Coordinates of C-alpha atoms in Angstrom, one line a residue:
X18 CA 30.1 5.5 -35.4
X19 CA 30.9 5.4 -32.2
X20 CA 30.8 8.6 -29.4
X21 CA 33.5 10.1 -27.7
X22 CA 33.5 12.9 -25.4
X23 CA 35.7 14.1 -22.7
X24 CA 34.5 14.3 -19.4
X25 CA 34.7 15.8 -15.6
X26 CA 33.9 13.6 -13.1
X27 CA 34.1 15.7 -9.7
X28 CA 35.3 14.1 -6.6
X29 CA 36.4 10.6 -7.9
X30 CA 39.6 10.7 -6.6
X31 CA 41.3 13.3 -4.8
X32 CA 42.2 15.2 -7.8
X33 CA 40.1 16.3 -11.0
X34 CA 40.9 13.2 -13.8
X35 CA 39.8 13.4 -17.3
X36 CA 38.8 10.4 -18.8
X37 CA 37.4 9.7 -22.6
X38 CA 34.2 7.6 -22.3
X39 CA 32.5 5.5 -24.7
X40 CA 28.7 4.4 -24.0
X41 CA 29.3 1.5 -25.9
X42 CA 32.4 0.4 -24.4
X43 CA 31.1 1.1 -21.1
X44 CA 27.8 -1.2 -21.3
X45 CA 30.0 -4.1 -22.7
X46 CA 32.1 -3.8 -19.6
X47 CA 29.4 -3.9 -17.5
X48 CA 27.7 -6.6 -18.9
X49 CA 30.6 -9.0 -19.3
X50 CA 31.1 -8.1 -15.2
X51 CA 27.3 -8.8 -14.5
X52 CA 27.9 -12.4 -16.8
X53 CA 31.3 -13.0 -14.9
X54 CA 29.8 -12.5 -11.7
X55 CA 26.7 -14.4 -12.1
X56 CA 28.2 -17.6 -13.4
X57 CA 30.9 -17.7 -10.8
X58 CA 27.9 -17.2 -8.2
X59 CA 26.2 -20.2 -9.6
X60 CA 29.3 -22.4 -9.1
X61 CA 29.8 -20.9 -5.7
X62 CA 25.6 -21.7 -4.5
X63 CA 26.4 -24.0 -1.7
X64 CA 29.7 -22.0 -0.3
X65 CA 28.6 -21.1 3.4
X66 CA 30.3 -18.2 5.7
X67 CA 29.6 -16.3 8.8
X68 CA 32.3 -14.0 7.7
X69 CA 33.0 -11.2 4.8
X70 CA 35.8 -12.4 2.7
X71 CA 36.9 -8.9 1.0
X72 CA 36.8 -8.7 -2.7
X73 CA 35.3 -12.5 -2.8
X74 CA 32.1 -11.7 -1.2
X75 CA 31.3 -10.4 -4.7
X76 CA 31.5 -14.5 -5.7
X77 CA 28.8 -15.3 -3.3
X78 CA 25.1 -15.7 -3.8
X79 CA 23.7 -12.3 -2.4
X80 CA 25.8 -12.3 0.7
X81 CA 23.8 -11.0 3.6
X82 CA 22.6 -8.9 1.0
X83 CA 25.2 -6.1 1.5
X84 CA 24.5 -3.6 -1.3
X85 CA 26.9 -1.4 0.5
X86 CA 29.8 -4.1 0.6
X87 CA 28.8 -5.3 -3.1
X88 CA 28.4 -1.2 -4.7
X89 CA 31.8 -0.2 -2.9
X90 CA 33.9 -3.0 -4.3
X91 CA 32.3 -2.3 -7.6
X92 CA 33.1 0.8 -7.9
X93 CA 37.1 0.1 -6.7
X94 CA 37.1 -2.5 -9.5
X95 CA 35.1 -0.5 -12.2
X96 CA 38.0 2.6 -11.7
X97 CA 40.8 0.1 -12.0
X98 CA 39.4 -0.6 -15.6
X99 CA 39.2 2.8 -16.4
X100 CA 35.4 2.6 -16.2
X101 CA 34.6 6.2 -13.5
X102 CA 32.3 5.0 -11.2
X103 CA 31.0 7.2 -8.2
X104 CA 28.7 5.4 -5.5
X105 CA 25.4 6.6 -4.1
X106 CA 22.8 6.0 -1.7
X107 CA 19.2 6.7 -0.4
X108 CA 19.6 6.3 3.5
X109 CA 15.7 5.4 3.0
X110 CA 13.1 4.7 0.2
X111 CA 9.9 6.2 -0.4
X112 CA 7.8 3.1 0.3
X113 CA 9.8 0.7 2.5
X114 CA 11.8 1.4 6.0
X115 CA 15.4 0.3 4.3
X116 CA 18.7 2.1 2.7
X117 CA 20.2 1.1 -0.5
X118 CA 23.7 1.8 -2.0
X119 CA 24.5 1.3 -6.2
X120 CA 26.9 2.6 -8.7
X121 CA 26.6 5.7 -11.7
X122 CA 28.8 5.8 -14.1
X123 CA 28.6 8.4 -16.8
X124 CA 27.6 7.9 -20.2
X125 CA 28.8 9.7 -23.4
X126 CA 27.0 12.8 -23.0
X127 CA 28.4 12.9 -19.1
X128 CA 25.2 11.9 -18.3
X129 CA 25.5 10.0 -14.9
X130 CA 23.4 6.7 -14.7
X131 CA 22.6 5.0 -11.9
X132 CA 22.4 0.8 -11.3
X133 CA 22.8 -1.9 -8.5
X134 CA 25.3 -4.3 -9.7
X135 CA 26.6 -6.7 -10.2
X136 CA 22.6 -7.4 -12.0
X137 CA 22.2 -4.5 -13.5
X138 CA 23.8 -2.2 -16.4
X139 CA 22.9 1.5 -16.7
X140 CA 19.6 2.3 -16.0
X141 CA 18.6 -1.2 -15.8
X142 CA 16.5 -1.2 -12.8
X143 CA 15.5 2.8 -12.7
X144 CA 11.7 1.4 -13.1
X145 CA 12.0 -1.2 -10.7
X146 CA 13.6 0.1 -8.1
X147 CA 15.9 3.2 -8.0
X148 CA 13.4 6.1 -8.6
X149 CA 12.0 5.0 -5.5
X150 CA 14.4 6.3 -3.5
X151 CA 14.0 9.2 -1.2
X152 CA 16.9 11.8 -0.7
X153 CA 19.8 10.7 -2.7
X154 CA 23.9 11.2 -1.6
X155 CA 27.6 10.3 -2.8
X156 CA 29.7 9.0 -0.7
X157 CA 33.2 11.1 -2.3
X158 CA 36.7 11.5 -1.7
X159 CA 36.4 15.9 -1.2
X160 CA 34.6 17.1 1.8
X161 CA 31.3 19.1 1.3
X162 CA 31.4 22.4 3.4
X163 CA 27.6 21.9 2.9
X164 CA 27.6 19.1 4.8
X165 CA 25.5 18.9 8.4
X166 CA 29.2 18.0 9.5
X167 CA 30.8 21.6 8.8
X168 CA 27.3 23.5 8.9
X169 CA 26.2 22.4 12.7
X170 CA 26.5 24.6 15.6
X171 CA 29.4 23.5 18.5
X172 CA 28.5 19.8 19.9
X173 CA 25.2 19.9 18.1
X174 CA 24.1 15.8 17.7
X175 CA 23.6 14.9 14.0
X176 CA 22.3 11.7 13.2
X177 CA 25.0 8.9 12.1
X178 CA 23.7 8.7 8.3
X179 CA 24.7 12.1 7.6
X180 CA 27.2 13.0 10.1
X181 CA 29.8 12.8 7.4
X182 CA 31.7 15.9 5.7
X183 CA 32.1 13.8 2.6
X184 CA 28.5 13.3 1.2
X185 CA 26.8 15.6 -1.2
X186 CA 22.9 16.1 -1.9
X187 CA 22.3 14.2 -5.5
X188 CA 18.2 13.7 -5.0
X189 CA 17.9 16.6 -8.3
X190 CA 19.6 14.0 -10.4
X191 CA 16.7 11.5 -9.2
X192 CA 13.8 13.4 -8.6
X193 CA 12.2 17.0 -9.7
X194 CA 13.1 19.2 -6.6
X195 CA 12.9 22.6 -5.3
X196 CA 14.5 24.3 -2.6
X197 CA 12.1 25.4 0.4
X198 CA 11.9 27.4 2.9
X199 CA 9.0 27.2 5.7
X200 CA 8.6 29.0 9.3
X201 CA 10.3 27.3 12.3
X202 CA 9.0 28.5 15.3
X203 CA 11.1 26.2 17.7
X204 CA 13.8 27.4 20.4
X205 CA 16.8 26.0 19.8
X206 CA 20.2 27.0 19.9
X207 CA 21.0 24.5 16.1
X208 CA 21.4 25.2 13.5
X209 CA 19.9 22.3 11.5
X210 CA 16.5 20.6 11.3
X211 CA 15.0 17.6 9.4
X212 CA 13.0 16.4 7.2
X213 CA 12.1 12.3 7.7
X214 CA 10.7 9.2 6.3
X215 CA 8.9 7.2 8.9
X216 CA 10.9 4.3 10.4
X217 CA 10.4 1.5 12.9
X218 CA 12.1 2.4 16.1
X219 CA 11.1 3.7 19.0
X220 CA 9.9 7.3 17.9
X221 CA 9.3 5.9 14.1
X222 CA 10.8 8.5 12.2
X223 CA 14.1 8.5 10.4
X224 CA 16.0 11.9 9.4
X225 CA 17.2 12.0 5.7
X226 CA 17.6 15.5 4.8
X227 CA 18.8 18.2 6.7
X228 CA 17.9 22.1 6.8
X229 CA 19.6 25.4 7.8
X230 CA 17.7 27.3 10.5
X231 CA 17.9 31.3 10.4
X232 CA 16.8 32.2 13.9
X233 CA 16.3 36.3 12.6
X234 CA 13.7 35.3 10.0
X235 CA 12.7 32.3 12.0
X236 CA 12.7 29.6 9.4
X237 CA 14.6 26.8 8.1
X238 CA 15.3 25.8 4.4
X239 CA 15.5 22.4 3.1
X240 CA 17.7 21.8 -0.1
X241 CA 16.9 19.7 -3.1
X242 CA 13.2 18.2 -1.7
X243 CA 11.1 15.9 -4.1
X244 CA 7.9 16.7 -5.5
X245 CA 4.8 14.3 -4.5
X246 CA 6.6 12.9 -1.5
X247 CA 5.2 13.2 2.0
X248 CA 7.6 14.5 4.7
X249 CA 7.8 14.8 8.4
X250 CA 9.7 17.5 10.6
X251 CA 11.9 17.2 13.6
X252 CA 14.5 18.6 15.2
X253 CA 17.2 17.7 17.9
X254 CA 17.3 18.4 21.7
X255 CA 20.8 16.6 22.6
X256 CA 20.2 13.7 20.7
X257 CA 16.4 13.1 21.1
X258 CA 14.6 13.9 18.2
X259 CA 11.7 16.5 18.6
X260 CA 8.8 16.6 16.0
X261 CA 7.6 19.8 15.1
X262 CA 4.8 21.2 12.8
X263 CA 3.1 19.3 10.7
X264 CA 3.7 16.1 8.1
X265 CA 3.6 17.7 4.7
X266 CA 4.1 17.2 0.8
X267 CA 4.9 19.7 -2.1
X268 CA 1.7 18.4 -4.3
X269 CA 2.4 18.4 -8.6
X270 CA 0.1 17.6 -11.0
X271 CA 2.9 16.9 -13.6
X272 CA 6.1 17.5 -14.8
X273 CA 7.1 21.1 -14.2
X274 CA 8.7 22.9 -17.0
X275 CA 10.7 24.9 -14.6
X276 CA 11.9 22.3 -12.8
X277 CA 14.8 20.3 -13.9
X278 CA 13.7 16.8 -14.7
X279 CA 16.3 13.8 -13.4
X280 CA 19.0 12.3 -15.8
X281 CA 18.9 15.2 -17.9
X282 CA 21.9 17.2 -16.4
X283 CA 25.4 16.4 -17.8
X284 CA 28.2 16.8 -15.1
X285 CA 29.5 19.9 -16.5
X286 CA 26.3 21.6 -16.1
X287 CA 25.2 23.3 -12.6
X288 CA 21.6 22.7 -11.3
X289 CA 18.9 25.4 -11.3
X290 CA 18.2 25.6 -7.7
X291 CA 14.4 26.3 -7.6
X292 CA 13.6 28.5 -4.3
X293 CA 10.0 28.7 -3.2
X294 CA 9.0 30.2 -0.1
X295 CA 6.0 28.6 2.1
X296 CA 4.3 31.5 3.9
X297 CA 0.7 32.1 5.3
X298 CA -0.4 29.4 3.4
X299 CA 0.4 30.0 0.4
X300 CA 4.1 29.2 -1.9
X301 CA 6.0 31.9 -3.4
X302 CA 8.6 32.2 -5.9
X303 CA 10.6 35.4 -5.7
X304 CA 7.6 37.7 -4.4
X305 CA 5.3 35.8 -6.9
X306 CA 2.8 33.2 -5.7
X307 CA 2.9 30.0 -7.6
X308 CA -0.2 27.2 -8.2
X309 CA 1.1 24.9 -9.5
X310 CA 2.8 23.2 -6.8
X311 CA 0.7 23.5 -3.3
X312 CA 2.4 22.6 0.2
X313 CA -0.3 20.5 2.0
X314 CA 0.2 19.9 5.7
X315 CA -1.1 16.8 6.8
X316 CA -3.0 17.0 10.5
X317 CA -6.0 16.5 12.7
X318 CA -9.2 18.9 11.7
X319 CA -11.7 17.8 14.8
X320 CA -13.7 14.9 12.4
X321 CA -13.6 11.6 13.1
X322 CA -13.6 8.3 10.8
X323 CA -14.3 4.7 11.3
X324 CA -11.8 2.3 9.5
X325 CA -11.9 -1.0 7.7
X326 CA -8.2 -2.0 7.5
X327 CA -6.9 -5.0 5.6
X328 CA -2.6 -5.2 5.8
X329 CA -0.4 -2.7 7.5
X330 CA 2.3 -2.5 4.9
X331 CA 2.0 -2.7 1.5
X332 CA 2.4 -5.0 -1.3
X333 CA 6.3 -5.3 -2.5
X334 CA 7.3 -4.5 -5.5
X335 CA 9.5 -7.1 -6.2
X336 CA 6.8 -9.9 -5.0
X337 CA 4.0 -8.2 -7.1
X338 CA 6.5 -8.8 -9.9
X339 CA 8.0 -12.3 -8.6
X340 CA 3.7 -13.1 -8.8
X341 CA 3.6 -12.3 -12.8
X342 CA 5.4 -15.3 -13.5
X343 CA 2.1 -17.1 -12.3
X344 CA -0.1 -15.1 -15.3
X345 CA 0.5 -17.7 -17.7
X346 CA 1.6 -21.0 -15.8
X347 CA -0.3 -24.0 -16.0
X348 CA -1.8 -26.6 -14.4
X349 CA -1.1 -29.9 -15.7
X350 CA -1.4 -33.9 -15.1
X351 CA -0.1 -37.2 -16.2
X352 CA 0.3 -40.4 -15.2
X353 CA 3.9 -40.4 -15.9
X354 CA 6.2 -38.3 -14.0
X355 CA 8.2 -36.2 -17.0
X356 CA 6.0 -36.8 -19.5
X357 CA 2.7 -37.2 -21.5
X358 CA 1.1 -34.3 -19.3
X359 CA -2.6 -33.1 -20.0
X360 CA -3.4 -29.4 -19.4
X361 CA -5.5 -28.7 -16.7
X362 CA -5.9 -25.0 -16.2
X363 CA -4.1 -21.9 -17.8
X364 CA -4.1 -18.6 -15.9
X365 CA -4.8 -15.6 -17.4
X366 CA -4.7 -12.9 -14.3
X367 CA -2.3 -11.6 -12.2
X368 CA -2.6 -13.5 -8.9
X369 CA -3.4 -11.4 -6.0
X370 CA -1.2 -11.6 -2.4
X371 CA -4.0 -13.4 -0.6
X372 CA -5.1 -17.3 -0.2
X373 CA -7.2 -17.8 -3.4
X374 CA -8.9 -20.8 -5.3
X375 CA -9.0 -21.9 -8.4
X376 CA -11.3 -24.8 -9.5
X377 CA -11.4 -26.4 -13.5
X378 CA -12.8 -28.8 -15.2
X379 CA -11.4 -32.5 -14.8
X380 CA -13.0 -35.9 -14.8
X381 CA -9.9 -38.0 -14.9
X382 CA -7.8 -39.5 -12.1
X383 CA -4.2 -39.2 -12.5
X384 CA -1.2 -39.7 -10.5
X385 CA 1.4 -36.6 -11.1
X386 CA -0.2 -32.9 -11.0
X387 CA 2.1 -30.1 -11.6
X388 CA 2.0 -26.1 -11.4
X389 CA 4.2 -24.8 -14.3
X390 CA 5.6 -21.6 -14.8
X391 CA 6.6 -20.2 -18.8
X392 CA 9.8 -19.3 -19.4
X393 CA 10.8 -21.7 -16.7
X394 CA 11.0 -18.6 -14.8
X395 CA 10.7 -19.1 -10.6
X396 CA 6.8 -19.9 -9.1
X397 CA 7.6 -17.9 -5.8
X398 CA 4.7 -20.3 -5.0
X399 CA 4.8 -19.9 -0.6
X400 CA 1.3 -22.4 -0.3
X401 CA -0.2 -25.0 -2.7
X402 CA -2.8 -27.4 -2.0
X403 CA -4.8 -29.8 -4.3
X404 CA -8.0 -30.1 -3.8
X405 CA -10.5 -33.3 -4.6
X406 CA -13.6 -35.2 -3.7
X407 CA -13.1 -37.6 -0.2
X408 CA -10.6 -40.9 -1.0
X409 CA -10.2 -44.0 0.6
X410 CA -6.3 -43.9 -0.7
X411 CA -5.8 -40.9 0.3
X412 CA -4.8 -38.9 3.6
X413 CA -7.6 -36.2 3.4
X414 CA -7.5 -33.1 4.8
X415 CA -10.0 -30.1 5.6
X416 CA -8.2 -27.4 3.5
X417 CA -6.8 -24.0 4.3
X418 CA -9.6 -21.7 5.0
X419 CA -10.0 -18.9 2.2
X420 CA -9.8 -15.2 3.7
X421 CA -12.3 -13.6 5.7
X422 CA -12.6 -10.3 3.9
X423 CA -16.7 -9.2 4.9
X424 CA -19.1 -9.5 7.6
X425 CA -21.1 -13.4 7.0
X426 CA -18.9 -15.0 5.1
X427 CA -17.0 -17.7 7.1
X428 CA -14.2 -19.0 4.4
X429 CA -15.0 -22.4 5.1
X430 CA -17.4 -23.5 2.6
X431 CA -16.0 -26.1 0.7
X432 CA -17.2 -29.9 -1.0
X433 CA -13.4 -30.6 -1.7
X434 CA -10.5 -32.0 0.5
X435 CA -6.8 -31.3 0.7
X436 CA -5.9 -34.2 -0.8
X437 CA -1.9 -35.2 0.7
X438 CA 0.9 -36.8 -1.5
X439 CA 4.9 -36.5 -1.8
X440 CA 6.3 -33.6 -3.0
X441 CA 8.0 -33.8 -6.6
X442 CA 11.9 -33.1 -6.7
X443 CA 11.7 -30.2 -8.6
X444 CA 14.3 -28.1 -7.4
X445 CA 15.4 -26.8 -3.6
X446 CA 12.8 -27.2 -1.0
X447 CA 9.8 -28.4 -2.6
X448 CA 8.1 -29.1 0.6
X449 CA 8.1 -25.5 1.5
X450 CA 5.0 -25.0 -0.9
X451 CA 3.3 -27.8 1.5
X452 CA 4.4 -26.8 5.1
X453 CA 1.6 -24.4 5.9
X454 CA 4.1 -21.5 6.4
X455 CA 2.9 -18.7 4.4
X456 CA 6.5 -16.7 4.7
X457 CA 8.3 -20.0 3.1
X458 CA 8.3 -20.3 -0.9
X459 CA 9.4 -22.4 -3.4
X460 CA 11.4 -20.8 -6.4
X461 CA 11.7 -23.6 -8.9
X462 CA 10.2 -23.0 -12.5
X463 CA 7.6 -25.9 -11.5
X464 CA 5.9 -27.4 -8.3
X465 CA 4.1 -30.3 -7.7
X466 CA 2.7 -33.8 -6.0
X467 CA 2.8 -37.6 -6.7
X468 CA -0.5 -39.0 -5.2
X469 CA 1.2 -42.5 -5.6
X470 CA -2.6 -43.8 -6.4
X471 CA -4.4 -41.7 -9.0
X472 CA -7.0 -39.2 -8.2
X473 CA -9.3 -36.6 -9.5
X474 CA -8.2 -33.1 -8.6
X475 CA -10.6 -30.3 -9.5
X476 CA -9.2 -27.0 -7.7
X477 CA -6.6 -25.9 -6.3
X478 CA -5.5 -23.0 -3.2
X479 CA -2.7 -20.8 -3.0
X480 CA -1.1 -17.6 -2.5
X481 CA 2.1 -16.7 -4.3
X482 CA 5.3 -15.7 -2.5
X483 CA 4.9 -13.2 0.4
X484 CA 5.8 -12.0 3.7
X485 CA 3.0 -12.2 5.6
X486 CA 1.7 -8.2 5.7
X487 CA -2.2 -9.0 6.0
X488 CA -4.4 -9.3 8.5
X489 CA -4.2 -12.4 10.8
X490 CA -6.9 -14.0 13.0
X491 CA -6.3 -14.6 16.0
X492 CA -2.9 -11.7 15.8
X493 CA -2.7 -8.5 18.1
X494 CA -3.0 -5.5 16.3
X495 CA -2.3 -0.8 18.1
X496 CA -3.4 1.8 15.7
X497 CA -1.7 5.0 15.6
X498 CA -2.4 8.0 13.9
X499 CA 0.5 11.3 13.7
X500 CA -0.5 14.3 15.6
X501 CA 3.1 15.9 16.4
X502 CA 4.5 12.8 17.0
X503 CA 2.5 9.3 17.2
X504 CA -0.2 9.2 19.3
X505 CA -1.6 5.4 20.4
X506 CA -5.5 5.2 19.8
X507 CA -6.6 1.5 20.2
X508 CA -5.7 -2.2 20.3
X509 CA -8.1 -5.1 18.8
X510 CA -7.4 -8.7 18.3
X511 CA -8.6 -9.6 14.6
X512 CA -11.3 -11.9 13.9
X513 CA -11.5 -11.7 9.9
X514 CA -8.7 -11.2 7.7
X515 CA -9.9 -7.1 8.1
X516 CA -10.1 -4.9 11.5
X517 CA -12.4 -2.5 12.1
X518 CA -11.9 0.7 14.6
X519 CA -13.9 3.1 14.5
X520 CA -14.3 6.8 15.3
X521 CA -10.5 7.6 14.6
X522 CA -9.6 11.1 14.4
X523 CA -9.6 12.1 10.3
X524 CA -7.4 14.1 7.8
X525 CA -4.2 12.4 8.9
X526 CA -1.3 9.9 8.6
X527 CA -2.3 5.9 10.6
X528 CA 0.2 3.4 11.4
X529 CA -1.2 0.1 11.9
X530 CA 1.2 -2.3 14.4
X531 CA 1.0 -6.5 14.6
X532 CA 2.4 -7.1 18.3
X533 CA 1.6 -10.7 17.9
X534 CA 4.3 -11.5 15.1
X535 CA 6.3 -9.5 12.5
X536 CA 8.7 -6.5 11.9
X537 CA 7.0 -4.4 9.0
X538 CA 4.7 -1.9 9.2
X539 CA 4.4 1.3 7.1
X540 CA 2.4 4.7 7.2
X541 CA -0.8 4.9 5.6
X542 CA -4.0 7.7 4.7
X543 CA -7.2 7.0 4.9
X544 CA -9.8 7.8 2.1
X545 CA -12.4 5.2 2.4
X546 CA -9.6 2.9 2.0
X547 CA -6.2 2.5 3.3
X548 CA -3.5 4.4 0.7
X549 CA -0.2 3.7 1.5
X550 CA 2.5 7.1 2.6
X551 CA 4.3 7.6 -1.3
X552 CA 2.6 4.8 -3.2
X553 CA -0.9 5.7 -3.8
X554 CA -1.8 9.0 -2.5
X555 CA -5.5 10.2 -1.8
X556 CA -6.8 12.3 -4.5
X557 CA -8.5 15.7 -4.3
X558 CA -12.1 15.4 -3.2

């Protein structure tokens, strides 16, 4: 029997609307729109613009990939079916230096639940994606007196992402939160400072959350801030930005009881606001101390630390997850191009992000060899090369070296060649798996070579899909660790696929920059390895 309940959706339009909403009916709608707009997509693959064409952009394949263009016209076209559809954003994630804008749409308990069309339905990519992101707001039709527009002292600067009186707070619908209040020593005539995500501009931090300074008490309070995520502080003076205190994070074991857990509120019901006050150390809850949540500030303690570093940003998500399709491809041959194939090799492990080799058994010669994924779901293969004994037939090559990951070991040593042949047809740009550029891929289901003259292969190398993130011989590399603000401490040129520096001050947050080539870095700790800001933290020693 189907569900129906009447529902308040706030701030839709410019008046309160009741609507009567049917999860079922809802999820069919959505899906038939992600079906509609996927096929139409396909047909519209080789349509080219330098231009946004309104309502159509929707009918192109990932235009620009303009999740704000794509969520906005969703929404204007979920509404007109009588589906209420409010749009969101995190002006930064937890783990990567970007924004991202989706849809919610209520379900029958008034339940809002958040997903990025036109690909997903509700929920859909909550495990993949959205409960990753960092402060959370909607964009609405009603201003929010609460808003750093209405709540800022006269000409105070706010920063462009939330200088807007008509975006509310919605993190406690994605995150557990609390409400907290911490000293602020600083003079300033504002009346708002920030909590940050570190970004990649000049002064590498980005504001995302704002606070309201009491100048009496001296302290500012920051609404709605997640658990287990690492923050840092600034203020404004005119517009530059002006770090104060220290880095910190609201430490949780586990789920708190207390604390309201996300998607569990419907949108009748008001949030319990948690307040905690941070005070001599130590976090109270009206008057009573609380343990189990601690507020760690994250700073310089006079030791010193040397470092073995290996990438300086982390592994993506959705390449770690475009490399599973590899777990159980094969490796397979024939003399015949379509046909009649022999298996070679099955894999069995998840490859890792990294040049690697993978020899098997094979005494026959044959023409075609192919990498083949199940499913037919994509390789995201970015470098292949077959490997075999020296042939008169055959342009030979020295291959790729394998990484340099320890002291002594050179990456070289190797009885095989690179063996060259013609790419197989299998889809767009199969030559991109061959062309020695490491940030090119191939996304067919299969990938391979015609030798023309048959030969034995018995290994192969390659590194799935990528973009580039580890160390590179021969690139530039500045370290930086935070001491209010980011302090430079050393520039080395790497000579392995890992750089070393040593004596580094300890006990805070690095950032590890390639000047040589490429645009992403990201904050990191150091506990004997590198541990990435958000994505996995130190533990207690």
């Amino acid at each position: 029997m189907l569900t129906h309940n009447k529902i308040e959706l706030y701030n839709l339009f410019a008046n309160k609307i009741f609507i009567d909403v049917d999860s079922n009916f809802v999820e069919n709608k959505i899906g038939f729109y992600k079906a509609y707009i996927d096929k139409i997509r396909w047909l519209s693959y080789y349509i080219k613009t330098d231009q946004h064409l309104g309502l159509y952009d929707l009918f192109l394949p990932k235009f620009k990939n303009d999740c704000h263009n794509i969520a906005s016209w969703t929404s204007n076209i979920f509404r007109s079916c009588g589906i209420p559809t409010v749009y969101e954003y995190t002006p930064q994630w937890q783990d990567r230096t970007k924004r991202h804008f989706w849809c919610v749409t209520p379900d029958s308990l008034g339940i809002l639940k958040p997903y990025t069309p036109p690909n997903n339905n509700l929920m859909e990519d909550w495990e993949s994606d959205l409960k990753y992101a960092g402060k959370v707001y909607r964009r609405s039709y009603g201003a929010n007196k609460k808003s750093p527009h209405f709540l800022r002292n006269n000409n105070e600067y706010i920063p462009e992402e939330l200088n807007s009186p008509l975006i509310h707070d919605q993190t406690f619908r994605y995150h557990q939160t609390v409400t907290l209040t911490i000293p602020f020593m600083e003079n300033t005539n504002n009346k708002l400072a920030y909590i940050c995500f570190f970004d990649n501009t000049d002064i590498g931090l980005k504001p995302i959350g704002w606070g309201e300074i009491d100048k009496k008490l001296k302290q500012v309070t920051f609404r709605h801030v997640p658990l287990n995520v690492v923050f840092f502080l600034t203020y404004f003076s005119g517009n530059e930005m002006i770090p104060f205190g220290t880095p910190f994070l609201l430490k949780a074991d586990k789920n708190l009881s207390w604390i309201s857990k996300p998607h569990t509120l419907n949108i009748n019901e008001k949030i319990n606001e948690q307040h905690i006050l941070y005070k001599s150390g130590k976090l109270y809850k009206k008057n009573e101390q609380i343990n189990d949540i601690q507020y760690i500030p994250i700073k310089v303690n006079g030791t010193y630390q040397d470092m073995v570093l290996y990438r300086k940003y982390p592994e993506k998500r959705r390449l770690k997850a475009a490399a599973e399709n590899l777990q159980k491809s094969v490796i397979i041959a024939s003399h015949r191009e379509k046909n009649e194939y022999d298996t070679l090799y099955r894999f069995t492990t998840l490859p890792s992000p990294y040049l690697q080799e993978i020899k098997f058994k094979n005494s026959r010669a044959y023409r075609y060899y192919r990498l083949v994924t199940k499913d037919k779901s994509s390789t995201n293969i970015a470098h292949l090369e077959f490997l075999g004994k020296k042939s008169l037939y055959h342009i030979c090559k020295v291959p790729t070296s394998l990484p340099i990951f320890f002291p002594g070991h050179s990456g070289k040593e190797q009885d095989l060649w690179r063996i060259e042949g013609v790419p197989l047809k299998t889809g767009r740009n199969p030559e991109h798996a061959f062309d020695n550029n490491m940030e090119t891929y191939v996304g067919s289901s299969t990938v391979g070579m015609d030798f023309e003259k048959p030969i034995c292969i018995k290994a192969i190398r390659f590194i799935p899909r990528n973009a580039n993130n580890m160390i590179v011989i021969g690139d530039k590399y500045e370290l930086y660790y935070y001491d209010n603000g980011w302090q430079f401490y050393d520039i080395k040129i790497a000579e392995a696929n890992y750089i070393t520096f040593e004596d580094v001050p300890a006990e805070t947050i690095y950032l590890l920059k390639n000047i040589t080539n490429g645009r992403e870095e990201f904050p990191f700790f150091y506990k004997n390895k590198q541990l990435f800001l958000n994505i996995n933290m130190p533990q207690e020693d």
